[in-house]
């Protein structure tokens, strides 16, 4: 059978055709006179949208007649709608044939953006002819109409990726455009909605190519409606068109004091933007000399020509765009190193923040430790020994929650597994909740029974930091240092009883604003700020004007809004960690090992060799047996014995074994 009907479409060996009955049903319709006639027309056009280019833009006059039309008497068929209706009939009478994609075929997308709609067409190229597969059109709503043209094009790409997800998942997609969409999405300093769109597009195999053919320009701008005509085979140069002008109004001094300026810009769409500038370096009493005679004759200046010279950006740009490198290996490697520290944006080439001179190169990228919800992930460490106090206590068990940054501390005389178990039960489980994960170092108290079996019984996951890598549990390590410094600050030369200050130091920590989330641990835990001891002895407005009846109601409202506050805190902390990650990763020279690789260990971390004046810096080799992720590895010595602890990549170095 050469041709047949399937799901309301005509299918043959060449492609997909629209059913003639559907076309005749629309062409035979008279001009709508009532509200139901327009609704019936929109339903019939919905089945033809796949074949119809710019369907949303052409149907916009129909939709406008339905706005604010709550009664039948409110409907009015305008002259604009009648003209659009006739143009729609003309377009439907000449609908193109759509082709079907083949397996692992590269597909091409052209994008266009109008004032109130975005359009895309999915195509394939066969025998030097571009054949359409699917037309997608989407009407803009609400604030989307005020998007910039670049944002509208990206929105069109996101919309077509959702609408035609099966094509995007099965094929390589090539976007033909003359706009810097790729540079806009790769820019780290973009708006939140662009960042969201970038994450949605990263799951697909999308490439961007510049427009080089007239047929691409015609398709991208959707000038013609019949896409089945044979396009020219020879490429032609694109004619550069000047963009629509912007209008700028300037006020020499926008304030009474002067030394400021006000700007008002109006874009081609009519959107106005205002700016105010302050020139702090200018003085109000500074005299300005007016030049009465012109320094240059205007008639002599015929034109200003920009000469495109060879700059430091030229070889990097050629490497980014065309992957052109010098033949000399040293020069080629130098350009690759420079390219890693640069990025191309719509404003040109920009250098990324570089490494300060003398800064240490890092071997692993930044891996932030986060907790999904409060009191789920804790870090525990042991501080001490301190000077022995009453009851022979000299150690301090410190725990901190990774979400709220709430700290718990307890004095103990010995640091056995039983004391660790009692501390977790009394200070974490009974006070907050059963934790899901605990991070600590490789101390024997944490690795052996009875604490190990107790954690397994309660389904508490134990995470051990690598040897000589305190960054894996850096939050509690830093708080150990802060606890010691704060205790020392509260003691004078005569006072030696540091045990009396233990209760004050954690309280100060819980009521201090943390830079990571800009909140206090107390407010994130209970939904309000604590009343500090100073407010009890010296009444403030907060304590003096309290109404005990309304206070209980306010406390209940704060608890109801606590989850929202915690979510905002998590978002703020994620933003701050993203900034730190961008700064940290600039200095990273990524290093990783494969299973079976041989490595050396840092002798300062392993202490495998005798410590002496001329001791070796590295010892080994060892074989990598398992990669645990985030730079952690399990090793095996030359006798086949697996080392009991994990080792981080910062304490390892590649060993090149020469096979005889």
PDB file of C-alpha atoms in Angstrom, residues 376-499:
ATOM      1  CA  UNK A 376      19.569  14.779  58.893  1.00  0.00           C
ATOM      2  CA  UNK A 377      23.354  15.107  58.500  1.00  0.00           C
ATOM      3  CA  UNK A 378      25.674  15.728  61.447  1.00  0.00           C
ATOM      4  CA  UNK A 379      29.419  16.081  61.836  1.00  0.00           C
ATOM      5  CA  UNK A 380      31.076  14.837  65.043  1.00  0.00           C
ATOM      6  CA  UNK A 381      34.620  15.387  66.310  1.00  0.00           C
ATOM      7  CA  UNK A 382      36.551  15.234  69.568  1.00  0.00           C
ATOM      8  CA  UNK A 383      38.365  18.267  70.975  1.00  0.00           C
ATOM      9  CA  UNK A 384      41.077  18.032  73.586  1.00  0.00           C
ATOM     10  CA  UNK A 385      42.644  17.021  75.797  1.00  0.00           C
ATOM     11  CA  UNK A 386      42.215  20.184  77.892  1.00  0.00           C
ATOM     12  CA  UNK A 387      43.467  20.733  81.422  1.00  0.00           C
ATOM     13  CA  UNK A 388      41.776  18.241  83.728  1.00  0.00           C
ATOM     14  CA  UNK A 389      38.714  19.546  85.605  1.00  0.00           C
ATOM     15  CA  UNK A 390      36.301  18.259  88.252  1.00  0.00           C
ATOM     16  CA  UNK A 391      35.337  14.654  87.572  1.00  0.00           C
ATOM     17  CA  UNK A 392      38.578  14.271  85.565  1.00  0.00           C
ATOM     18  CA  UNK A 393      36.878  15.601  82.443  1.00  0.00           C
ATOM     19  CA  UNK A 394      39.340  16.770  79.800  1.00  0.00           C
ATOM     20  CA  UNK A 395      37.692  15.963  76.432  1.00  0.00           C
ATOM     21  CA  UNK A 396      34.890  17.674  74.557  1.00  0.00           C
ATOM     22  CA  UNK A 397      32.595  15.893  72.085  1.00  0.00           C
ATOM     23  CA  UNK A 398      31.332  18.407  69.523  1.00  0.00           C
ATOM     24  CA  UNK A 399      28.535  17.833  66.963  1.00  0.00           C
ATOM     25  CA  UNK A 400      27.100  20.255  64.409  1.00  0.00           C
ATOM     26  CA  UNK A 401      24.141  19.980  62.036  1.00  0.00           C
ATOM     27  CA  UNK A 402      25.018  20.701  58.385  1.00  0.00           C
ATOM     28  CA  UNK A 403      21.677  22.381  57.594  1.00  0.00           C
ATOM     29  CA  UNK A 404      20.965  24.630  60.587  1.00  0.00           C
ATOM     30  CA  UNK A 405      24.585  24.898  61.857  1.00  0.00           C
ATOM     31  CA  UNK A 406      23.298  24.090  65.365  1.00  0.00           C
ATOM     32  CA  UNK A 407      26.100  22.990  67.713  1.00  0.00           C
ATOM     33  CA  UNK A 408      26.005  20.476  70.587  1.00  0.00           C
ATOM     34  CA  UNK A 409      28.876  19.866  73.008  1.00  0.00           C
ATOM     35  CA  UNK A 410      29.437  17.582  76.016  1.00  0.00           C
ATOM     36  CA  UNK A 411      32.301  17.117  78.485  1.00  0.00           C
ATOM     37  CA  UNK A 412      33.631  13.583  79.024  1.00  0.00           C
ATOM     38  CA  UNK A 413      36.518  12.049  80.925  1.00  0.00           C
ATOM     39  CA  UNK A 414      37.214   9.302  78.392  1.00  0.00           C
ATOM     40  CA  UNK A 415      36.407   8.993  74.714  1.00  0.00           C
ATOM     41  CA  UNK A 416      35.291   5.384  74.397  1.00  0.00           C
ATOM     42  CA  UNK A 417      32.565   4.075  72.076  1.00  0.00           C
ATOM     43  CA  UNK A 418      30.024   3.949  74.909  1.00  0.00           C
ATOM     44  CA  UNK A 419      30.434   7.698  75.585  1.00  0.00           C
ATOM     45  CA  UNK A 420      30.004   8.510  71.878  1.00  0.00           C
ATOM     46  CA  UNK A 421      26.856   6.358  71.748  1.00  0.00           C
ATOM     47  CA  UNK A 422      25.378   8.064  74.849  1.00  0.00           C
ATOM     48  CA  UNK A 423      26.202  11.519  73.454  1.00  0.00           C
ATOM     49  CA  UNK A 424      24.445  10.844  70.122  1.00  0.00           C
ATOM     50  CA  UNK A 425      21.397   9.420  71.919  1.00  0.00           C
ATOM     51  CA  UNK A 426      21.035  12.190  74.512  1.00  0.00           C
ATOM     52  CA  UNK A 427      22.061  15.258  72.491  1.00  0.00           C
ATOM     53  CA  UNK A 428      20.858  14.393  68.970  1.00  0.00           C
ATOM     54  CA  UNK A 429      18.271  11.601  68.866  1.00  0.00           C
ATOM     55  CA  UNK A 430      16.266  12.571  71.971  1.00  0.00           C
ATOM     56  CA  UNK A 431      16.566  16.311  71.448  1.00  0.00           C
ATOM     57  CA  UNK A 432      16.031  16.601  67.677  1.00  0.00           C
ATOM     58  CA  UNK A 433      15.468  13.441  65.622  1.00  0.00           C
ATOM     59  CA  UNK A 434      17.097  10.249  64.428  1.00  0.00           C
ATOM     60  CA  UNK A 435      19.926  11.360  62.079  1.00  0.00           C
ATOM     61  CA  UNK A 436      20.308   9.785  58.666  1.00  0.00           C
ATOM     62  CA  UNK A 437      24.036  10.358  58.248  1.00  0.00           C
ATOM     63  CA  UNK A 438      26.999  11.136  60.535  1.00  0.00           C
ATOM     64  CA  UNK A 439      30.418  12.278  59.313  1.00  0.00           C
ATOM     65  CA  UNK A 440      33.552  11.852  61.424  1.00  0.00           C
ATOM     66  CA  UNK A 441      37.228  11.053  61.128  1.00  0.00           C
ATOM     67  CA  UNK A 442      38.858   7.646  61.436  1.00  0.00           C
ATOM     68  CA  UNK A 443      39.124   7.559  65.232  1.00  0.00           C
ATOM     69  CA  UNK A 444      38.818   4.118  66.780  1.00  0.00           C
ATOM     70  CA  UNK A 445      35.819   5.165  68.896  1.00  0.00           C
ATOM     71  CA  UNK A 446      33.716   5.646  65.748  1.00  0.00           C
ATOM     72  CA  UNK A 447      34.914   2.657  63.723  1.00  0.00           C
ATOM     73  CA  UNK A 448      34.646  -0.088  66.365  1.00  0.00           C
ATOM     74  CA  UNK A 449      31.872  -1.521  68.527  1.00  0.00           C
ATOM     75  CA  UNK A 450      29.620  -0.803  70.345  1.00  0.00           C
ATOM     76  CA  UNK A 451      29.022   2.418  68.419  1.00  0.00           C
ATOM     77  CA  UNK A 452      29.332   0.824  64.957  1.00  0.00           C
ATOM     78  CA  UNK A 453      26.734  -1.900  65.606  1.00  0.00           C
ATOM     79  CA  UNK A 454      24.429   0.630  67.282  1.00  0.00           C
ATOM     80  CA  UNK A 455      24.457   2.853  64.171  1.00  0.00           C
ATOM     81  CA  UNK A 456      23.751  -0.096  61.890  1.00  0.00           C
ATOM     82  CA  UNK A 457      20.822  -1.132  64.102  1.00  0.00           C
ATOM     83  CA  UNK A 458      19.268   2.358  63.853  1.00  0.00           C
ATOM     84  CA  UNK A 459      20.048   2.622  60.081  1.00  0.00           C
ATOM     85  CA  UNK A 460      22.406   5.565  60.601  1.00  0.00           C
ATOM     86  CA  UNK A 461      24.887   5.842  57.747  1.00  0.00           C
ATOM     87  CA  UNK A 462      28.509   6.298  58.857  1.00  0.00           C
ATOM     88  CA  UNK A 463      30.772   8.439  56.634  1.00  0.00           C
ATOM     89  CA  UNK A 464      34.508   8.524  57.385  1.00  0.00           C
ATOM     90  CA  UNK A 465      36.840  11.286  56.234  1.00  0.00           C
ATOM     91  CA  UNK A 466      39.918  10.288  54.282  1.00  0.00           C
ATOM     92  CA  UNK A 467      43.290  10.174  56.016  1.00  0.00           C
ATOM     93  CA  UNK A 468      44.846  13.631  56.447  1.00  0.00           C
ATOM     94  CA  UNK A 469      41.874  15.266  54.716  1.00  0.00           C
ATOM     95  CA  UNK A 470      39.994  17.295  57.355  1.00  0.00           C
ATOM     96  CA  UNK A 471      38.088  19.199  54.624  1.00  0.00           C
ATOM     97  CA  UNK A 472      35.684  16.249  54.425  1.00  0.00           C
ATOM     98  CA  UNK A 473      34.441  17.189  57.903  1.00  0.00           C
ATOM     99  CA  UNK A 474      35.584  20.799  57.830  1.00  0.00           C
ATOM    100  CA  UNK A 475      32.484  22.335  59.428  1.00  0.00           C
ATOM    101  CA  UNK A 476      32.921  20.611  62.785  1.00  0.00           C
ATOM    102  CA  UNK A 477      36.725  20.953  62.602  1.00  0.00           C
ATOM    103  CA  UNK A 478      36.356  24.728  62.293  1.00  0.00           C
ATOM    104  CA  UNK A 479      33.889  24.837  65.203  1.00  0.00           C
ATOM    105  CA  UNK A 480      36.380  22.930  67.368  1.00  0.00           C
ATOM    106  CA  UNK A 481      38.888  25.696  66.713  1.00  0.00           C
ATOM    107  CA  UNK A 482      36.284  28.402  67.379  1.00  0.00           C
ATOM    108  CA  UNK A 483      35.245  26.768  70.644  1.00  0.00           C
ATOM    109  CA  UNK A 484      38.825  26.827  71.902  1.00  0.00           C
ATOM    110  CA  UNK A 485      39.317  30.464  70.878  1.00  0.00           C
ATOM    111  CA  UNK A 486      36.052  31.603  72.510  1.00  0.00           C
ATOM    112  CA  UNK A 487      36.787  29.755  75.734  1.00  0.00           C
ATOM    113  CA  UNK A 488      40.262  31.301  75.819  1.00  0.00           C
ATOM    114  CA  UNK A 489      38.766  34.757  75.219  1.00  0.00           C
ATOM    115  CA  UNK A 490      36.460  34.423  78.253  1.00  0.00           C
ATOM    116  CA  UNK A 491      39.289  33.389  80.604  1.00  0.00           C
ATOM    117  CA  UNK A 492      41.690  35.868  82.188  1.00  0.00           C
ATOM    118  CA  UNK A 493      45.162  35.177  83.554  1.00  0.00           C
ATOM    119  CA  UNK A 494      43.863  34.205  86.996  1.00  0.00           C
ATOM    120  CA  UNK A 495      40.826  32.153  86.007  1.00  0.00           C
ATOM    121  CA  UNK A 496      41.636  28.591  85.019  1.00  0.00           C
ATOM    122  CA  UNK A 497      38.205  26.946  85.380  1.00  0.00           C
ATOM    123  CA  UNK A 498      37.325  26.625  81.699  1.00  0.00           C
ATOM    124  CA  UNK A 499      34.453  24.223  82.492  1.00  0.00           C
TER     125      UNK A 499
END
